[in-house]
Amino acid sequence: MGSLSHWVHRYFVDNGASSWWLTGLRNTLLITVLALCIGVVLGFTVAIIRSTYEQTGKLKVLNAICKVYLSVIRGTPTMVQVLIFNFVIFASISVNEVIVGGVAFGINSGAYVAEIVRSGIMSIDKGQMEAGRSLGLSSGQTMKLIIMPQAFKNVLPALINEMIVLLKETSIIGYIGMTDITKAATLVQSRTYEAFVPLIAAAVFYWVLVTILTYFMGKLERRLRKSDRK
Amino acid sequence: MTANKGKVLLQVQGLEKKFDDNQVLDGITTDICQGEVVAVIGPSGSGKSTFLRSLNLLEVPTGGKILFEGVDITDPKVDINRHRQKIGMVFQQFNLFPHKTVKENIMLAPVTLGLMKEEEASEKAEELLARVGLPDKADAYPDSLSGGQKQRIAIARAMAMNPDVMLFDEPTSALDPEMVGEVLEIMKELAQTGMTMVVVTHEMGFAREVATRVIFIDEGKIQEENTPDEFFAHPKNPRLQEFLSKVL
């Protein structure tokens, strides 16, 4: 037992290791949660603007802005975007690093969420919109009460996938000097001159986080599937 | 039949609809009066469905006017949502909301639009479900129902808004043959209560028995309209004669 305790101390406690791991876990979680919130709000907004334009021809200017946003975000590497956010956009103002990371990843994720949600909206038969409108509902009401609930259910697996990708992609945040799980692992590695334990530990942390996320999303998905063939 | 005609509900004046270069409706003019049951027939591609869908502006006409209860609903300044509340519509593909129970399907619009309280709408839904013969399906989801049952629910959903007129877009065309009867029966009962109805249909039996007037549309124009007896016994238009010889 002495050697196990020694091992835990060496890689997870001593010489600042415990604080790196804790800070890393906290930052990875905070950035991911902040980015998810921004990404979902942004993604749904862009998707609704784009589909409204496609169906009715309204919101032409907003649609054009959305298209530029999608093109820029999807056409450039996340890594470069994060660097630009840190060293250009937020360079002159002092903002908490977590905010910088959350905003950068949120804006990035929003573009992918937007296209996922738009595909969901397009997958709903146009008769659903017509049925809603023929009852006197506005297009906004029909969107909210009839189209979006069905679209959301259809795209949930793809959204969960995007959330998993996002969580793991935050591992590049170390490049702007932030301590996340990955950075913590490399810090421990540099202090102990051992790569195996810290890197495997980082992998396990990510795996556990993704598994927890998948578990709760799976529960949500099953609840939404209630209306299918019952 | 013309003797018990009520006031004019829908006035269609020179209605035109063009999709790109394709003139689907080419000047349709007719009045639809309270209590009338108008059957609209015609070959496929004749424009009859477009005509019906124009009446609640699901298709926006490219010319002409539609006056509903005296208001020109083709005017872009008109709040079409308010008028649509009074124009029920039943679709070929039912278009029930699959994520809602049968009862929620019926209650959704009246409650959302603030026309009824929750309990009131619930009572109304139950009453309508009894009327269409499906009182035990209130909590079922649409996917568990047969086509005929779905269409009866769709009719109940449209009726929940207490519409002044109901439009039916080939309501039995997507049904298996053995289910056509149950839907036509509900529509017949509805007609007997004095509901104003415009029905695009291929069911000549229904047009003959239930309609008070039959309209034949071809090439975007009304080619002939008459009482069912005259319409089927003495068709005058050669196109109609040809059409009837094929379908009867």
XYZ file of C-alpha atoms in Angstrom:
478
model
C 0.000 0.000 0.000
C 2.892 2.255 0.649
C 3.823 2.245 -3.000
C 0.292 3.085 -4.132
C 0.166 6.037 -1.811
C 3.584 7.079 -3.034
C 2.363 6.774 -6.640
C -0.777 8.854 -5.997
C 1.278 11.509 -4.297
C 3.862 11.611 -7.052
C 1.431 12.118 -9.903
C -1.621 13.700 -8.307
C -0.605 15.583 -5.176
C 3.012 16.615 -4.825
C 4.754 19.699 -6.224
C 1.510 21.411 -7.192
C 0.106 18.401 -9.068
C -3.162 18.381 -7.107
C -3.863 22.023 -7.828
C -3.056 21.570 -11.543
C -5.441 18.659 -11.842
C -8.212 20.448 -9.943
C -7.768 23.672 -11.870
C -7.591 21.686 -15.108
C -10.802 19.794 -14.402
C -12.567 22.951 -13.301
C -11.468 24.935 -16.354
C -12.312 22.174 -18.819
C -15.783 21.910 -17.272
C -16.394 25.646 -17.082
C -15.240 26.309 -20.638
C -17.309 23.418 -21.955
C -20.473 24.472 -20.112
C -20.105 28.119 -21.130
C -19.354 27.143 -24.735
C -22.322 24.747 -24.808
C -24.700 27.462 -23.641
C -23.390 30.013 -26.133
C -23.252 27.413 -28.912
C -26.815 26.201 -28.382
C -28.325 29.690 -28.192
C -26.317 30.905 -31.179
C -26.891 27.712 -33.156
C -30.657 27.681 -32.684
C -30.899 31.376 -33.516
C -28.901 30.994 -36.717
C -30.842 27.856 -37.693
C -34.197 29.594 -37.202
C -33.089 32.653 -39.176
C -31.772 30.479 -42.003
C -34.856 28.274 -42.236
C -37.203 31.230 -41.988
C -35.385 32.768 -44.915
C -35.489 29.521 -46.876
C -39.210 29.063 -46.300
C -40.513 32.605 -46.539
C -37.775 34.793 -48.046
C -37.894 37.054 -44.976
C -34.830 38.092 -42.890
C -32.623 38.429 -45.942
C -29.934 40.569 -44.283
C -29.734 38.427 -41.146
C -29.508 35.340 -43.329
C -26.571 36.835 -45.205
C -24.792 37.614 -41.915
C -25.424 34.044 -40.739
C -23.944 32.659 -43.938
C -20.763 34.684 -43.495
C -20.525 33.497 -39.881
C -20.933 29.845 -40.904
C -18.423 30.191 -43.696
C -15.746 31.823 -41.542
C -16.134 29.501 -38.568
C -16.361 26.295 -40.556
C -13.665 27.356 -42.975
C -10.932 28.019 -40.407
C -9.338 25.756 -37.776
C -10.652 25.980 -34.226
C -7.078 26.341 -33.049
C -6.550 29.490 -35.127
C -9.885 30.901 -33.939
C -8.939 30.392 -30.299
C -5.570 32.073 -30.895
C -7.258 35.004 -32.618
C -9.731 35.371 -29.768
C -6.963 35.387 -27.196
C -4.255 37.384 -28.924
C -6.316 39.721 -31.111
C -9.889 40.210 -29.951
C -9.370 39.923 -26.204
C -5.723 41.044 -26.347
C -6.104 44.565 -25.032
C -8.803 43.917 -22.444
C -8.184 41.814 -19.413
C -10.834 39.133 -19.339
C -10.896 35.923 -17.377
C -9.336 33.157 -19.468
C -12.343 30.926 -18.904
C -14.522 33.560 -20.536
C -12.137 33.864 -23.489
C -12.136 30.102 -23.967
C -15.883 29.741 -23.449
C -16.705 32.498 -25.917
C -14.241 31.234 -28.522
C -15.456 27.644 -28.345
C -19.101 28.760 -28.055
C -18.940 30.809 -31.222
C -17.180 27.927 -32.921
C -19.684 25.324 -31.768
C -22.650 27.553 -32.680
C -21.868 27.155 -36.366
C -22.020 23.369 -36.176
C -25.099 23.384 -33.945
C -26.772 25.744 -36.430
C -26.353 23.348 -39.324
C -27.451 20.367 -37.221
C -30.601 22.168 -36.093
C -31.315 23.462 -39.585
C -31.150 19.923 -40.934
C -33.646 18.975 -38.219
C -36.038 21.767 -39.175
C -35.782 20.788 -42.847
C -36.530 17.164 -41.974
C -40.008 18.091 -40.722
C -42.695 17.680 -43.369
C -43.947 21.028 -44.635
C -47.485 19.853 -43.945
C -46.755 20.428 -40.248
C -46.161 24.128 -40.824
C -49.244 24.300 -43.055
C -51.380 22.568 -40.443
C -50.229 25.005 -37.778
C -50.762 28.037 -39.980
C -54.177 26.838 -41.179
C -55.321 26.768 -37.541
C -54.446 30.446 -37.240
C -51.121 30.083 -35.436
C -48.387 32.515 -36.445
C -45.254 31.137 -38.038
C -43.397 31.826 -34.775
C -45.954 29.913 -32.728
C -45.923 27.032 -35.195
C -42.139 26.976 -35.130
C -42.024 26.927 -31.343
C -44.857 24.509 -30.597
C -44.853 22.193 -33.594
C -41.673 22.286 -35.672
C -38.908 22.770 -33.087
C -39.973 20.055 -30.620
C -39.976 17.502 -33.440
C -36.788 18.838 -35.023
C -35.001 18.851 -31.674
C -35.912 15.240 -31.059
C -34.653 14.229 -34.496
C -31.294 15.952 -34.155
C -30.586 15.123 -30.527
C -28.111 12.315 -31.359
C -26.188 14.679 -33.653
C -26.273 17.413 -31.001
C -24.939 15.031 -28.367
C -22.149 14.176 -30.766
C -21.322 17.861 -31.201
C -21.268 18.310 -27.418
C -18.794 15.440 -27.068
C -16.589 16.883 -29.797
C -16.723 20.271 -28.107
C -15.751 18.902 -24.704
C -12.737 17.144 -26.148
C -11.764 20.002 -28.427
C -11.284 22.285 -25.427
C -8.045 20.342 -24.918
C -6.275 22.799 -27.240
C -6.901 25.673 -24.818
C -3.485 25.045 -23.263
C -1.996 26.826 -26.249
C -3.213 30.136 -24.887
C -1.725 29.360 -21.511
C -4.765 28.031 -19.755
C -4.606 25.074 -17.433
C -7.155 22.500 -18.523
C -7.018 18.731 -18.090
C -4.545 18.279 -20.947
C -2.325 21.115 -19.806
C -2.354 19.725 -16.259
C -1.174 16.382 -17.607
C 1.732 17.955 -19.490
C 2.665 20.006 -16.452
C 2.794 16.891 -14.295
C 4.730 15.168 -17.043
C 7.343 17.915 -17.133
C 7.693 17.825 -13.360
C 7.949 14.044 -13.000
C 9.730 13.240 -16.263
C 7.070 10.545 -16.784
C 4.527 10.643 -19.603
C 2.535 7.460 -19.061
C 0.549 8.115 -15.899
C -0.404 11.774 -16.406
C -1.454 11.304 -20.036
C -3.474 8.162 -19.326
C -5.002 9.972 -16.360
C -6.019 12.869 -18.644
C -7.581 10.414 -21.088
C -9.520 8.771 -18.251
C -10.790 12.150 -17.022
C -12.114 13.026 -20.493
C -13.636 9.598 -20.879
C -15.458 9.891 -17.550
C -16.782 13.359 -18.409
C -17.986 12.223 -21.836
C -19.605 9.145 -20.328
C -21.493 11.221 -17.773
C -22.649 13.615 -20.504
C -23.726 10.737 -22.734
C -25.644 9.112 -19.886
C -27.754 12.185 -19.147
C -28.335 12.971 -22.819
C -29.384 9.377 -23.419
C -31.962 9.754 -20.665
C -33.303 12.932 -22.271
C -33.444 11.224 -25.643
C -35.459 8.301 -24.282
C -37.898 10.681 -22.651
C -38.447 12.562 -25.898
C -39.029 9.325 -27.809
C -42.099 8.606 -25.696
C -44.525 9.613 -28.409
C -43.112 7.171 -30.960
C -45.322 4.187 -31.602
C -47.113 3.796 -28.350
C -80.952 23.911 -53.196
C -80.430 27.554 -54.106
C -83.461 28.524 -52.053
C -81.792 28.037 -48.649
C -78.613 29.852 -49.563
C -77.329 32.029 -46.753
C -75.161 35.103 -46.926
C -71.990 35.043 -48.975
C -68.987 33.851 -46.938
C -66.258 33.726 -49.553
C -66.144 35.794 -52.695
C -63.481 34.721 -55.141
C -62.855 37.296 -57.853
C -60.604 36.672 -60.828
C -58.235 34.498 -58.809
C -54.897 33.817 -60.500
C -51.864 31.841 -59.455
C -48.685 31.546 -61.434
C -45.732 29.352 -60.494
C -42.909 30.789 -62.571
C -44.279 30.389 -66.109
C -46.985 27.952 -65.193
C -50.434 29.554 -64.949
C -52.145 27.213 -62.502
C -55.186 29.355 -61.790
C -56.422 31.503 -64.619
C -59.181 33.772 -63.368
C -61.505 31.921 -61.031
C -64.621 33.726 -59.897
C -67.229 32.226 -57.621
C -69.146 32.912 -54.409
C -69.427 30.462 -51.562
C -72.438 31.005 -49.371
C -73.194 30.014 -45.822
C -74.404 26.414 -45.558
C -73.209 25.418 -48.998
C -71.301 22.217 -49.582
C -69.220 22.793 -52.690
C -67.488 19.821 -54.255
C -64.565 20.721 -56.494
C -63.565 18.110 -59.028
C -61.175 18.014 -61.939
C -58.307 16.068 -63.453
C -54.960 16.035 -61.673
C -52.959 19.174 -62.344
C -56.111 21.131 -63.075
C -55.465 23.600 -60.260
C -58.276 22.444 -57.955
C -56.006 21.932 -54.935
C -54.248 25.239 -55.577
C -57.667 26.895 -55.710
C -58.613 25.413 -52.334
C -55.270 26.270 -50.745
C -55.627 29.841 -51.972
C -58.839 30.251 -49.995
C -56.879 30.404 -46.706
C -53.794 31.822 -48.380
C -51.594 28.752 -47.966
C -50.958 29.609 -51.587
C -50.625 33.328 -52.123
C -52.517 34.298 -55.278
C -50.678 36.268 -57.941
C -53.846 38.001 -59.052
C -57.468 38.575 -58.103
C -59.154 38.918 -54.747
C -60.605 36.704 -52.072
C -63.127 38.316 -49.781
C -63.790 36.355 -46.614
C -66.743 37.731 -44.678
C -66.300 40.952 -46.613
C -62.555 41.403 -45.974
C -60.042 41.062 -48.798
C -57.621 38.552 -47.276
C -55.191 38.851 -50.190
C -54.361 42.332 -48.904
C -50.908 41.983 -47.279
C -51.969 44.388 -44.520
C -54.677 42.004 -43.342
C -53.853 39.826 -40.322
C -54.293 36.499 -42.059
C -53.827 34.525 -38.828
C -57.036 35.965 -37.438
C -59.030 34.993 -40.517
C -57.517 31.538 -40.696
C -58.956 30.848 -37.253
C -62.359 30.889 -38.927
C -61.325 28.794 -41.933
C -60.777 25.162 -40.954
C -58.643 22.986 -43.168
C -58.312 19.238 -43.547
C -55.373 17.868 -45.525
C -54.878 14.814 -47.678
C -51.925 13.754 -45.490
C -53.792 14.548 -42.209
C -50.809 16.528 -40.853
C -51.515 15.677 -37.238
C -48.803 16.721 -34.807
C -46.998 13.458 -34.037
C -45.395 14.687 -30.794
C -48.763 15.530 -29.246
C -51.542 13.241 -28.075
C -54.832 13.254 -29.945
C -56.401 15.495 -27.345
C -53.432 17.879 -27.345
C -53.672 18.058 -31.138
C -57.248 19.263 -30.818
C -56.636 21.636 -27.903
C -53.394 23.207 -29.107
C -54.694 26.003 -31.316
C -57.708 27.152 -29.266
C -55.614 27.289 -26.078
C -52.503 28.854 -27.661
C -54.586 31.525 -29.349
C -56.389 32.299 -26.105
C -59.811 31.426 -27.484
C -60.517 28.849 -24.797
C -59.299 28.030 -21.338
C -57.572 24.696 -20.813
C -60.636 23.015 -19.228
C -63.012 24.423 -21.785
C -60.824 23.187 -24.642
C -60.516 19.809 -22.964
C -64.290 19.476 -22.748
C -64.644 20.590 -26.342
C -62.018 18.048 -27.433
C -63.848 15.234 -25.676
C -67.131 16.290 -27.194
C -65.570 16.374 -30.679
C -63.861 13.023 -30.186
C -67.214 11.514 -29.306
C -68.665 13.119 -32.392
C -66.074 11.576 -34.703
C -66.475 8.250 -32.915
C -63.077 8.096 -31.226
C -63.742 8.960 -27.581
C -61.237 6.357 -26.348
C -58.308 7.766 -28.348
C -57.844 11.003 -26.395
C -54.485 10.000 -24.941
C -53.191 8.048 -27.935
C -50.424 9.401 -30.151
C -51.195 9.813 -33.878
C -48.662 7.173 -34.917
C -50.762 4.491 -33.242
C -53.872 5.314 -35.312
C -55.108 4.106 -38.689
C -55.383 6.532 -41.606
C -59.134 6.796 -41.246
C -58.836 7.519 -37.534
C -56.154 10.136 -38.191
C -58.359 11.935 -40.666
C -61.307 11.912 -38.266
C -59.041 13.457 -35.613
C -57.857 16.035 -38.142
C -61.488 16.968 -38.797
C -62.101 17.260 -35.053
C -58.996 19.446 -34.722
C -60.260 21.820 -37.394
C -63.746 21.883 -35.830
C -62.327 22.815 -32.402
C -61.744 26.322 -33.731
C -65.484 26.717 -34.461
C -64.741 27.689 -38.058
C -67.262 29.397 -40.312
C -66.126 27.356 -43.296
C -64.120 24.184 -43.690
C -61.823 23.323 -46.575
C -61.068 19.702 -47.415
C -58.105 18.954 -49.685
C -58.709 15.447 -51.048
C -59.431 14.162 -47.545
C -59.828 10.518 -48.540
C -57.158 10.209 -51.243
C -54.445 8.935 -48.904
C -56.694 6.367 -47.240
C -56.958 2.650 -47.728
C -60.254 1.940 -49.498
C -61.943 0.396 -46.469
C -61.404 3.600 -44.483
C -62.854 6.037 -46.987
C -66.414 5.395 -45.813
C -65.864 6.331 -42.168
C -64.353 9.692 -43.121
C -67.033 10.506 -45.690
C -69.672 9.629 -43.102
C -68.249 12.182 -40.652
C -68.144 14.789 -43.427
C -71.719 14.023 -44.347
C -72.851 14.480 -40.754
C -70.925 17.743 -40.648
C -72.694 18.918 -43.803
C -76.043 18.077 -42.247
C -75.312 20.393 -39.315
C -75.153 23.243 -41.814
C -71.360 23.646 -41.925
C -70.152 25.476 -45.009
C -67.727 23.188 -46.790
C -65.494 23.282 -49.840
C -64.293 19.806 -50.722
C -61.755 18.911 -53.366
C -62.480 15.272 -53.991
C -62.396 12.315 -56.330
C -65.366 10.754 -54.562
C -68.112 11.282 -57.127
C -70.639 9.527 -54.880
C -69.988 12.077 -52.142
C -70.232 14.974 -54.590
C -73.542 13.667 -55.901
C -75.143 12.901 -52.537
C -73.814 15.510 -50.147
C -72.742 18.529 -52.195
C -75.168 21.347 -52.912
C -73.037 22.482 -55.847
C -70.326 20.880 -57.920
C -67.531 22.809 -59.604
C -65.414 21.374 -62.395
C -61.994 22.980 -62.724
C -59.652 22.330 -65.623
C -56.694 24.319 -66.902
C -57.058 26.769 -64.048
C -60.611 27.780 -64.930
C -64.061 26.859 -63.719
C -65.361 25.002 -66.751
C -68.748 24.181 -65.322
C -70.684 24.505 -62.074
C -74.116 23.264 -61.247
C -76.307 21.406 -58.806
C -75.136 17.811 -58.506
C -78.190 16.401 -60.284
C -77.734 18.582 -63.351
C -73.961 18.380 -63.192
C -73.822 14.609 -63.416
C -76.949 14.012 -65.514
C -76.413 16.697 -68.140
C -72.813 17.830 -68.293
C -72.443 20.472 -70.990
C -68.729 21.140 -71.192
C -66.993 18.623 -73.473
C -64.013 18.375 -71.100
C -66.348 17.569 -68.231
C -68.147 14.982 -70.352
C -64.827 13.374 -71.122
C -63.704 13.526 -67.474
C -66.937 12.011 -66.204
C -66.807 9.249 -68.782
C -63.446 8.258 -67.344
C -64.231 8.414 -63.647
C -67.835 7.194 -63.452
